[in-house]
Short mmCIF file of C-alpha atoms in Angstrom, two decimals:
data_model
loop_
_atom_site.label_atom_id
_atom_site.label_comp_id
_atom_site.label_asym_id
_atom_site.label_seq_id
_atom_site.Cartn_x
_atom_site.Cartn_y
_atom_site.Cartn_z
CA MET A 1 43.89 4.16 -48.56
CA VAL A 2 46.22 5.16 -45.74
CA ALA A 3 44.50 8.56 -45.38
CA THR A 4 41.13 6.77 -45.24
CA LEU A 5 42.33 4.55 -42.41
CA VAL A 6 43.72 7.49 -40.45
CA LEU A 7 40.40 9.33 -40.72
CA LEU A 8 38.51 6.21 -39.68
CA SER A 9 40.75 5.89 -36.62
CA ILE A 10 40.04 9.49 -35.67
CA TYR A 11 36.25 9.09 -36.03
CA LEU A 12 36.30 5.83 -34.08
CA GLN A 13 37.87 7.73 -31.13
CA GLY A 14 35.00 10.21 -31.31
CA LYS A 15 37.31 12.95 -32.54
CA LEU A 16 36.97 15.53 -35.26
CA THR A 17 39.56 16.49 -37.81
CA ALA A 18 41.53 19.75 -37.41
CA ARG A 19 39.48 21.46 -40.10
CA GLU A 20 36.16 20.19 -38.71
CA ARG A 21 37.06 21.60 -35.36
CA ILE A 22 37.63 25.08 -36.77
CA GLU A 23 34.41 24.92 -38.72
CA LEU A 24 32.46 24.08 -35.58
CA LEU A 25 34.18 26.72 -33.47
CA CYS A 26 33.79 29.59 -35.92
CA ASP A 27 30.69 31.25 -37.32
CA PRO A 28 29.68 29.67 -40.71
CA TYR A 29 32.02 30.64 -43.59
CA SER A 30 33.91 33.15 -41.48
CA PHE A 31 37.28 31.41 -41.22
CA VAL A 32 40.09 32.79 -43.36
CA GLU A 33 43.10 30.45 -43.65
CA PHE A 34 46.78 31.47 -43.75
CA ASP A 35 49.63 29.76 -45.48
CA MET A 36 47.62 26.80 -46.66
CA PHE A 37 50.22 25.69 -49.24
CA VAL A 38 53.45 26.04 -47.27
CA GLU A 39 55.50 22.85 -46.72
CA HIS A 40 58.26 21.81 -44.32
CA THR A 41 61.84 22.27 -45.48
CA CYS A 42 63.44 19.14 -43.93
CA SER A 43 65.35 16.91 -46.32
CA ASP A 44 66.80 14.35 -43.84
CA PHE A 45 65.54 10.81 -43.23
CA GLY A 46 63.62 10.84 -46.56
CA MET A 47 61.45 13.73 -45.45
CA GLU A 48 61.77 15.46 -48.84
CA LYS A 49 59.46 12.82 -50.23
CA LYS A 50 56.81 13.36 -47.49
CA LYS A 51 55.35 16.77 -47.88
CA PHE A 52 51.76 17.98 -47.34
CA PRO A 53 50.30 21.43 -48.16
CA GLY A 54 50.09 23.48 -44.97
CA ASP A 55 52.14 20.97 -43.02
CA SER A 56 50.66 19.82 -39.74
CA VAL A 57 48.77 22.86 -38.55
CA ILE A 58 45.87 25.00 -39.91
CA THR A 59 46.02 28.70 -39.02
CA GLY A 60 43.97 31.76 -39.70
CA HIS A 61 41.27 33.97 -38.20
CA GLY A 62 37.50 33.71 -37.92
CA LEU A 63 34.48 35.03 -36.11
CA ILE A 64 33.03 33.53 -32.91
CA ASN A 65 29.60 34.93 -32.25
CA GLY A 66 30.45 37.79 -34.59
CA ARG A 67 33.75 38.65 -32.85
CA LEU A 68 37.18 38.17 -34.27
CA ALA A 69 39.60 35.48 -33.00
CA TYR A 70 42.89 34.08 -34.36
CA ILE A 71 43.03 30.26 -34.30
CA PHE A 72 45.52 27.47 -34.94
CA SER A 73 44.41 23.80 -35.15
CA GLN A 74 47.11 21.10 -35.12
CA ASP A 75 46.46 18.22 -37.55
CA PHE A 76 47.33 14.87 -36.01
CA THR A 77 46.87 13.16 -39.40
CA VAL A 78 50.05 14.91 -40.69
CA PHE A 79 53.17 13.54 -38.92
CA GLY A 80 51.14 13.18 -35.73
CA GLY A 81 50.73 16.95 -35.53
CA SER A 82 54.41 17.21 -34.65
CA LEU A 83 55.92 20.64 -34.54
CA SER A 84 58.29 21.52 -37.41
CA SER A 85 59.97 24.91 -37.98
CA ILE A 86 57.37 25.91 -40.54
CA HIS A 87 54.61 24.67 -38.15
CA ALA A 88 56.01 26.95 -35.44
CA LYS A 89 56.30 29.95 -37.87
CA LYS A 90 52.62 29.56 -38.84
CA ILE A 91 51.59 29.61 -35.13
CA CYS A 92 53.84 32.55 -34.44
CA LYS A 93 52.35 34.47 -37.36
CA VAL A 94 48.79 34.25 -35.99
CA MET A 95 49.99 35.12 -32.48
CA ASP A 96 51.80 38.22 -33.73
CA GLN A 97 48.73 39.35 -35.76
CA ALA A 98 46.44 38.69 -32.81
CA MET A 99 48.56 40.99 -30.60
CA LEU A 100 48.74 43.60 -33.36
CA VAL A 101 44.98 43.59 -33.98
CA GLY A 102 44.09 43.12 -30.30
CA CYS A 103 41.94 39.97 -30.22
CA PRO A 104 42.12 36.51 -28.64
CA VAL A 105 44.24 33.62 -29.84
CA ILE A 106 42.90 30.08 -29.55
CA GLY A 107 44.97 26.92 -29.87
CA LEU A 108 43.40 23.56 -30.69
CA ASN A 109 46.24 21.33 -29.56
CA ASP A 110 46.64 17.78 -30.88
CA SER A 111 50.35 17.07 -31.24
CA GLY A 112 52.87 14.39 -30.48
CA GLY A 113 55.55 16.95 -29.67
CA ALA A 114 58.66 18.08 -31.57
CA ARG A 115 59.41 16.70 -35.04
CA ILE A 116 62.46 14.60 -34.36
CA GLN A 117 63.66 14.66 -37.97
CA GLU A 118 64.25 18.44 -37.69
CA GLY A 119 66.27 18.27 -34.43
CA VAL A 120 67.05 21.64 -32.84
CA GLU A 121 64.99 23.57 -35.41
CA SER A 122 61.76 22.24 -33.86
CA LEU A 123 63.01 23.06 -30.36
CA ALA A 124 63.72 26.66 -31.47
CA GLY A 125 60.17 26.78 -32.78
CA TYR A 126 58.80 25.97 -29.32
CA ALA A 127 60.85 28.74 -27.76
CA ASP A 128 59.49 31.22 -30.36
CA ILE A 129 55.94 30.25 -29.37
CA PHE A 130 56.67 30.45 -25.63
CA LEU A 131 58.08 33.94 -26.02
CA ARG A 132 54.90 35.09 -27.70
CA ASN A 133 52.78 33.49 -25.02
CA VAL A 134 54.67 35.60 -22.48
CA LEU A 135 54.47 38.80 -24.53
CA ALA A 136 50.74 38.37 -25.06
CA SER A 137 49.99 37.57 -21.37
CA GLY A 138 47.61 40.19 -19.99
CA VAL A 139 47.31 41.81 -23.38
CA ILE A 140 44.99 39.41 -25.27
CA PRO A 141 43.12 36.40 -23.98
CA GLN A 142 44.96 33.15 -24.79
CA ILE A 143 42.96 29.90 -24.77
CA SER A 144 44.27 26.32 -25.16
CA MET A 145 41.94 23.46 -25.96
CA ILE A 146 43.74 20.10 -25.60
CA MET A 147 42.01 17.74 -28.03
CA GLY A 148 44.55 14.92 -28.29
CA PRO A 149 48.04 14.12 -27.00
CA CYS A 150 50.22 17.01 -25.99
CA ALA A 151 53.65 15.76 -24.89
CA GLY A 152 57.15 17.07 -24.23
CA GLY A 153 57.80 20.68 -25.12
CA ALA A 154 54.26 21.01 -26.40
CA VAL A 155 52.91 21.18 -22.88
CA TYR A 156 54.48 24.49 -21.87
CA SER A 157 52.58 26.76 -24.16
CA PRO A 158 49.11 25.70 -22.82
CA ALA A 159 50.43 26.11 -19.25
CA ILE A 160 51.39 29.70 -20.01
CA THR A 161 48.05 30.59 -21.64
CA ASP A 162 45.17 32.03 -19.60
CA PHE A 163 42.84 29.04 -19.75
CA THR A 164 43.45 25.42 -20.59
CA PHE A 165 40.59 23.06 -21.34
CA MET A 166 40.69 19.34 -22.15
CA VAL A 167 38.53 16.60 -23.74
CA GLU A 168 37.73 13.60 -21.64
CA ASP A 169 39.31 10.24 -22.62
CA THR A 170 41.10 11.58 -25.74
CA SER A 171 43.44 14.37 -24.48
CA TYR A 172 46.65 14.04 -22.50
CA LEU A 173 49.22 16.42 -21.15
CA PHE A 174 52.56 15.18 -19.89
CA ILE A 175 56.24 16.04 -20.20
CA THR A 176 57.35 12.42 -20.42
CA GLY A 177 55.02 9.53 -21.38
CA PRO A 178 54.34 6.27 -19.49
CA ASP A 179 57.16 4.39 -21.20
CA VAL A 180 59.74 6.93 -20.05
CA VAL A 181 58.26 6.98 -16.59
CA LYS A 182 58.52 3.23 -16.41
CA SER A 183 62.17 3.14 -17.52
CA VAL A 184 63.26 5.92 -15.12
CA THR A 185 61.17 5.35 -11.99
CA ASN A 186 59.79 1.85 -12.60
CA GLU A 187 56.27 3.15 -12.12
CA ASP A 188 53.44 1.53 -14.07
CA VAL A 189 51.01 4.24 -15.13
CA THR A 190 48.61 4.72 -18.00
CA GLN A 191 48.32 7.86 -20.14
CA GLU A 192 45.02 8.70 -18.49
CA GLN A 193 46.48 8.35 -14.94
CA LEU A 194 49.63 10.28 -15.82
CA GLY A 195 48.16 13.22 -17.75
CA GLY A 196 44.47 12.70 -18.58
CA ALA A 197 41.65 15.18 -18.14
CA LYS A 198 40.68 13.86 -14.77
CA THR A 199 44.23 14.14 -13.43
CA HIS A 200 44.70 17.69 -14.60
CA THR A 201 41.33 19.10 -13.64
CA SER A 202 41.20 17.55 -10.17
CA VAL A 203 44.74 16.81 -8.98
CA SER A 204 47.35 18.99 -10.68
CA GLY A 205 45.24 22.03 -11.52
CA VAL A 206 46.92 22.38 -14.89
CA ALA A 207 43.58 22.34 -16.79
CA HIS A 208 40.64 24.60 -15.95
CA ASN A 209 37.83 22.25 -17.09
CA ALA A 210 37.16 19.14 -19.21
CA PHE A 211 34.35 18.34 -21.64
CA HIS A 212 32.77 15.15 -22.83
CA ASN A 213 33.86 15.16 -26.50
CA ASP A 214 35.10 17.44 -29.29
CA VAL A 215 31.66 18.76 -30.19
CA ASP A 216 30.78 19.54 -26.53
CA ALA A 217 34.16 21.15 -26.00
CA LEU A 218 33.95 23.49 -28.99
CA LEU A 219 30.35 24.52 -28.29
CA LYS A 220 31.29 25.29 -24.69
CA LEU A 221 34.28 27.20 -25.89
CA ARG A 222 32.05 29.38 -28.15
CA ASN A 223 29.93 30.14 -25.05
CA PHE A 224 33.02 30.88 -22.93
CA MET A 225 34.44 33.35 -25.44
CA GLY A 226 31.28 35.45 -25.03
CA TYR A 227 32.41 36.44 -21.53
CA LEU A 228 35.86 37.72 -22.52
CA PRO A 229 36.95 41.06 -24.02
CA LEU A 230 38.92 41.10 -27.25
CA SER A 231 41.93 42.56 -25.45
CA ASN A 232 42.94 44.56 -22.35
CA LYS A 233 41.92 47.75 -24.16
CA GLU A 234 38.37 46.61 -24.92
CA PRO A 235 35.39 46.10 -22.62
CA SER A 236 33.72 42.75 -22.33
CA PRO A 237 30.70 42.28 -24.61
CA ILE A 238 27.30 43.32 -23.22
CA ARG A 239 24.50 40.91 -23.64
CA ALA A 240 20.88 41.95 -23.41
CA CYS A 241 18.82 39.89 -20.93
CA ASP A 242 15.29 39.86 -19.62
CA ASP A 243 16.37 39.37 -16.00
CA PRO A 244 15.20 42.51 -14.10
CA SER A 245 18.03 44.50 -12.57
CA ASP A 246 15.98 45.23 -9.44
CA ARG A 247 14.85 41.61 -8.90
CA GLU A 248 14.68 40.68 -5.28
CA VAL A 249 16.21 37.37 -4.29
CA PRO A 250 14.01 36.07 -1.43
CA SER A 251 15.53 32.60 -1.67
CA LEU A 252 18.73 34.01 -0.18
CA ASP A 253 16.88 34.40 3.16
CA THR A 254 16.77 30.63 3.46
CA ILE A 255 19.92 29.44 1.63
CA VAL A 256 22.31 30.62 4.38
CA PRO A 257 21.59 28.66 7.59
CA GLN A 258 21.39 30.52 10.92
CA GLU A 259 23.86 28.07 12.48
CA SER A 260 27.39 29.06 11.60
CA THR A 261 28.54 25.43 11.46
CA THR A 262 25.86 24.24 9.04
CA ALA A 263 27.01 23.77 5.45
CA TYR A 264 25.25 25.18 2.36
CA ASP A 265 25.98 25.48 -1.31
CA MET A 266 27.45 28.88 -2.30
CA LEU A 267 26.75 28.02 -5.94
CA GLU A 268 23.05 28.44 -5.17
CA VAL A 269 23.79 31.98 -4.07
CA VAL A 270 25.72 32.62 -7.29
CA TYR A 271 22.99 31.25 -9.52
CA ASP A 272 20.39 33.36 -7.73
CA ILE A 273 22.18 36.74 -8.15
CA VAL A 274 23.54 36.46 -11.66
CA ASP A 275 21.67 37.02 -14.98
CA GLU A 276 19.39 34.15 -15.91
CA ARG A 277 21.24 31.73 -13.54
CA GLU A 278 24.10 31.35 -16.01
CA PHE A 279 27.54 30.79 -14.53
CA PHE A 280 30.62 29.46 -16.27
CA GLU A 281 32.64 27.93 -13.48
CA ILE A 282 36.45 27.69 -13.79
CA MET A 283 38.27 24.72 -12.23
CA PRO A 284 35.15 23.20 -10.67
CA LYS A 285 36.91 20.01 -9.72
CA TYR A 286 40.09 21.55 -8.24
CA ALA A 287 40.22 23.22 -4.84
CA LYS A 288 36.45 22.85 -4.45
CA ASN A 289 36.51 24.93 -1.29
CA LEU A 290 36.76 28.00 -3.48
CA ILE A 291 34.45 28.93 -6.41
CA VAL A 292 35.68 31.05 -9.34
CA GLY A 293 34.04 31.72 -12.69
CA PHE A 294 32.33 34.15 -15.03
CA ALA A 295 28.77 35.39 -15.06
CA ARG A 296 26.86 38.50 -16.06
CA ILE A 297 25.16 41.13 -13.98
CA ASN A 298 22.85 43.41 -15.99
CA GLY A 299 24.34 41.98 -19.16
CA ARG A 300 27.99 42.79 -18.18
CA THR A 301 30.67 40.22 -17.52
CA VAL A 302 31.83 39.87 -13.92
CA GLY A 303 34.25 37.50 -12.23
CA ILE A 304 32.85 35.59 -9.24
CA VAL A 305 35.00 34.50 -6.33
CA GLY A 306 33.35 32.72 -3.42
CA ASN A 307 34.10 30.45 -0.51
CA GLN A 308 32.26 27.06 -0.73
CA PRO A 309 31.04 26.03 2.75
CA LYS A 310 29.89 22.70 1.31
CA ASN A 311 33.53 21.69 0.83
CA ALA A 312 35.92 21.82 3.79
CA SER A 313 33.68 24.59 5.27
CA GLY A 314 35.00 27.02 2.69
CA VAL A 315 38.42 27.17 4.38
CA LEU A 316 41.34 28.68 2.42
CA ASP A 317 44.34 26.44 1.66
CA ILE A 318 47.27 26.32 -0.76
CA ASN A 319 45.34 25.10 -3.81
CA ALA A 320 42.42 27.48 -3.21
CA SER A 321 44.82 30.42 -2.88
CA ILE A 322 46.64 29.58 -6.11
CA LYS A 323 43.27 29.09 -7.93
CA GLY A 324 41.86 32.37 -6.63
CA ALA A 325 44.97 34.45 -7.20
CA ARG A 326 45.29 33.46 -10.84
CA PHE A 327 41.63 34.15 -11.54
CA VAL A 328 41.68 37.53 -9.81
CA ARG A 329 44.80 38.63 -11.75
CA PHE A 330 43.16 37.62 -15.05
CA CYS A 331 40.10 39.66 -14.19
CA ASP A 332 42.24 42.61 -13.25
CA ALA A 333 44.28 42.40 -16.49
CA PHE A 334 41.16 42.41 -18.67
CA ASN A 335 39.02 45.00 -16.81
CA ILE A 336 36.46 42.49 -15.50
CA PRO A 337 34.81 43.56 -12.18
CA ILE A 338 35.12 41.08 -9.30
CA ILE A 339 32.31 40.06 -6.91
CA THR A 340 33.53 38.21 -3.85
CA LEU A 341 31.14 36.17 -1.68
CA VAL A 342 32.69 35.60 1.69
CA ASP A 343 32.01 32.81 4.17
CA VAL A 344 35.47 31.79 5.40
CA PRO A 345 36.39 30.28 8.78
CA GLY A 346 40.08 30.85 8.20
CA PHE A 347 43.14 29.17 6.63
CA LEU A 348 43.49 25.43 6.89
CA PRO A 349 45.88 24.55 9.75
CA GLY A 350 48.33 21.63 9.73
CA THR A 351 51.95 20.69 9.11
CA ALA A 352 51.28 19.65 5.51
CA GLN A 353 49.92 23.13 4.67
CA GLU A 354 52.71 24.93 6.50
CA HIS A 355 55.48 22.82 5.06
CA ASN A 356 54.20 23.13 1.54
CA GLY A 357 53.97 26.92 1.64
CA VAL A 358 50.47 28.10 2.73
CA ILE A 359 51.99 31.37 3.84
CA ARG A 360 53.63 32.02 0.44
CA ASN A 361 50.59 30.95 -1.53
CA GLY A 362 48.06 32.66 0.73
CA ALA A 363 50.00 35.85 0.24
CA LYS A 364 49.54 35.50 -3.52
CA LEU A 365 45.76 35.70 -3.09
CA LEU A 366 46.07 38.72 -0.80
CA TYR A 367 48.42 40.38 -3.25
CA ALA A 368 46.09 39.71 -6.21
CA PHE A 369 43.12 41.32 -4.47
CA ALA A 370 45.17 44.25 -3.19
CA GLU A 371 46.71 45.13 -6.53
CA ALA A 372 43.50 44.77 -8.55
CA THR A 373 42.21 48.08 -9.82
CA VAL A 374 38.95 46.84 -11.30
CA PRO A 375 35.67 47.42 -9.34
CA LYS A 376 35.68 45.07 -6.39
CA ILE A 377 32.38 44.24 -4.62
CA THR A 378 32.39 42.03 -1.52
CA VAL A 379 29.35 40.44 0.13
CA ILE A 380 29.86 38.82 3.55
CA THR A 381 27.17 36.16 3.69
CA ARG A 382 28.19 34.54 7.02
CA LYS A 383 31.57 33.94 8.58
CA ALA A 384 34.45 36.34 8.02
CA SER A 385 36.88 35.04 10.52
CA ALA A 386 40.50 36.10 10.74
CA TYR A 387 42.16 32.77 11.41
CA GLY A 388 45.44 33.26 9.59
CA GLY A 389 44.12 36.53 8.18
CA ALA A 390 41.50 34.94 5.92
CA TYR A 391 39.01 37.74 6.51
CA ASP A 392 41.58 40.31 5.30
CA VAL A 393 42.59 38.19 2.32
CA MET A 394 39.09 37.78 0.84
CA SER A 395 38.84 41.21 -0.81
CA SER A 396 38.26 43.06 2.50
CA LYS A 397 37.59 46.77 2.62
CA HIS A 398 41.17 47.26 3.80
CA LEU A 399 42.49 45.81 0.53
CA ARG A 400 40.83 48.58 -1.50
CA GLY A 401 37.55 46.83 -1.77
CA ASP A 402 35.27 49.39 -3.42
CA VAL A 403 31.92 48.36 -1.96
CA ASN A 404 31.54 45.87 0.89
CA TYR A 405 28.14 44.55 1.92
CA ALA A 406 27.08 42.38 4.85
CA TRP A 407 24.04 40.22 5.28
CA PRO A 408 22.18 39.87 8.64
CA THR A 409 23.87 36.43 9.00
CA ALA A 410 27.38 37.92 8.82
CA GLU A 411 29.85 37.22 11.60
CA VAL A 412 32.95 39.42 11.49
CA ALA A 413 35.39 38.38 14.21
CA VAL A 414 38.97 37.40 14.92
CA MET A 415 37.84 33.82 15.51
CA GLY A 416 34.87 31.70 16.62
CA ALA A 417 33.42 32.02 20.12
CA ARG A 418 34.75 28.79 21.48
CA GLY A 419 38.33 29.48 20.32
CA ALA A 420 38.29 33.02 21.54
CA ILE A 421 36.93 32.19 25.00
CA SER A 422 39.46 29.37 25.44
CA ILE A 423 42.20 31.96 25.05
CA LEU A 424 40.61 34.92 26.89
CA PHE A 425 39.52 32.77 29.93
CA LYS A 426 42.23 30.09 29.80
CA GLY A 427 42.22 27.95 32.95
CA LYS A 428 38.90 29.20 34.28
CA PRO A 429 36.43 26.37 34.88
CA ASP A 430 33.36 28.44 33.97
CA ALA A 431 34.83 29.90 30.75
CA SER A 432 32.13 28.34 28.57
CA ARG A 433 29.50 30.64 30.04
CA TYR A 434 31.13 33.57 28.29
CA GLU A 435 30.59 32.10 24.81
CA GLU A 436 27.08 33.43 24.59
CA GLU A 437 28.26 36.94 25.49
CA TYR A 438 30.98 36.70 22.83
CA GLU A 439 28.48 35.50 20.25
CA GLU A 440 26.14 38.39 20.98
CA LYS A 441 28.93 40.90 20.58
CA PHE A 442 30.83 39.53 17.56
CA GLY A 443 28.42 36.97 16.04
CA ASN A 444 26.61 39.66 14.10
CA PRO A 445 27.62 42.54 11.76
CA PHE A 446 26.45 45.44 13.96
CA PRO A 447 29.70 46.14 16.00
CA ALA A 448 31.70 46.23 12.73
CA ALA A 449 29.04 48.45 11.10
CA VAL A 450 29.17 50.94 13.97
CA ARG A 451 32.91 51.30 13.52
CA GLY A 452 32.64 51.44 9.76
CA LYS A 453 35.69 49.30 9.42
CA SER A 454 34.58 46.13 7.68
CA PHE A 455 31.78 47.01 5.22
CA ASP A 456 29.83 49.91 3.77
CA GLU A 457 26.27 48.75 3.97
CA PHE A 458 24.22 46.30 5.99
CA ILE A 459 21.62 44.61 3.78
CA ILE A 460 18.29 43.33 5.12
CA ILE A 461 16.68 42.48 1.76
CA PHE A 462 19.22 41.74 -0.95
CA LYS A 463 18.46 42.84 -4.55
CA ARG A 464 20.53 42.42 -7.66
CA SER A 465 20.48 46.22 -7.95
CA HIS A 466 22.92 46.34 -4.96
CA LEU A 467 25.54 44.77 -7.14
CA ILE A 468 24.57 46.69 -10.34
CA ILE A 469 24.72 50.11 -8.65
CA ALA A 470 28.01 49.23 -6.98
#
């Protein structure tokens, strides 16, 4: 009767059980379960009378679109999915095997935290998992799907993994819950406000995306896994497509406005150049002034990084730098080529940015592009201004960019005409008349092309083949 009520509660929340989640994520009948009969070893507080086969987590391996992945799915119906020592050992086992075999590990997280009855044993279990997260970083893809509460020590493992996704309205990530926050700081806050999907996808940047419900999340995860390699020693999967490799993109002639101050949507540029207009955007609600995500060019996975003129004119700031740097380093670790679409007016000025470390964080993005050894293709669509070094940071030729293109609309300059003239002719009443001369000289890509400093090729008619050949 109790079990029936628990299941009913889960379904009323629109959630699936731990086993149903695995069945939906994996190809039919492909999941092989590990340690399905092991039980916890705690004998305190009457726990010896409360044992369930497999304890509070289901582990094993299965196929996702025909490719191997190791999976653990925490079962909230057993002790609230709390982590016991045996629970931790089961997770560590699949992580060890995933590293040994060389394939991704996926965690379906739904846990109330450490099992209090086991004391320090459960805390040690968390540390064992954290260690493996670190050892696996850059070796195999690690994905966390938060599908319920994830509190206390349980939050650190998802934060270390490569990508963290959440389910709207039913998943939460926080170190201390609303009750503790109230008792310590006297703040009144709900679970959703403190650590819900909206908070972590748009404010904190902890989560990379959120989905409507369990079914939507798991189907999107299946799609997402198709972009990733099994490990850092394997190439990304190649998918056949009917999108011609030499397809011209005439719409690009009109997407980018002639006026350098007019906004446009860089996502439209992305959709037009990638295979079949399919783009899996990462962190779409966080630092919207920078776009990152995965797509395919001629069937091969690529990472896309692009300034978004529609949001804050595509300016770089602290959050955009952090977002971009982490994505670039993931692509570099797993041999995924990077295409960078540049339309950047500079770094965002202001005391808030300076005081919170825009220099430190901007340097992270620069460092990530400079150290990356994967193929790097850069396309300057319009502005490439050097306010704060933004032009250099965005995968410029000087940071070992392999192939750098410029469109006819490109403007490669230290700064805009008005700002430059105000400095060059400071104090002169007729300074504004020099703006047009400055625009003619630097408001187009030809001076940079003559010097061969900023890009390799000036493109009049852009084709997808430019990216494929590069």
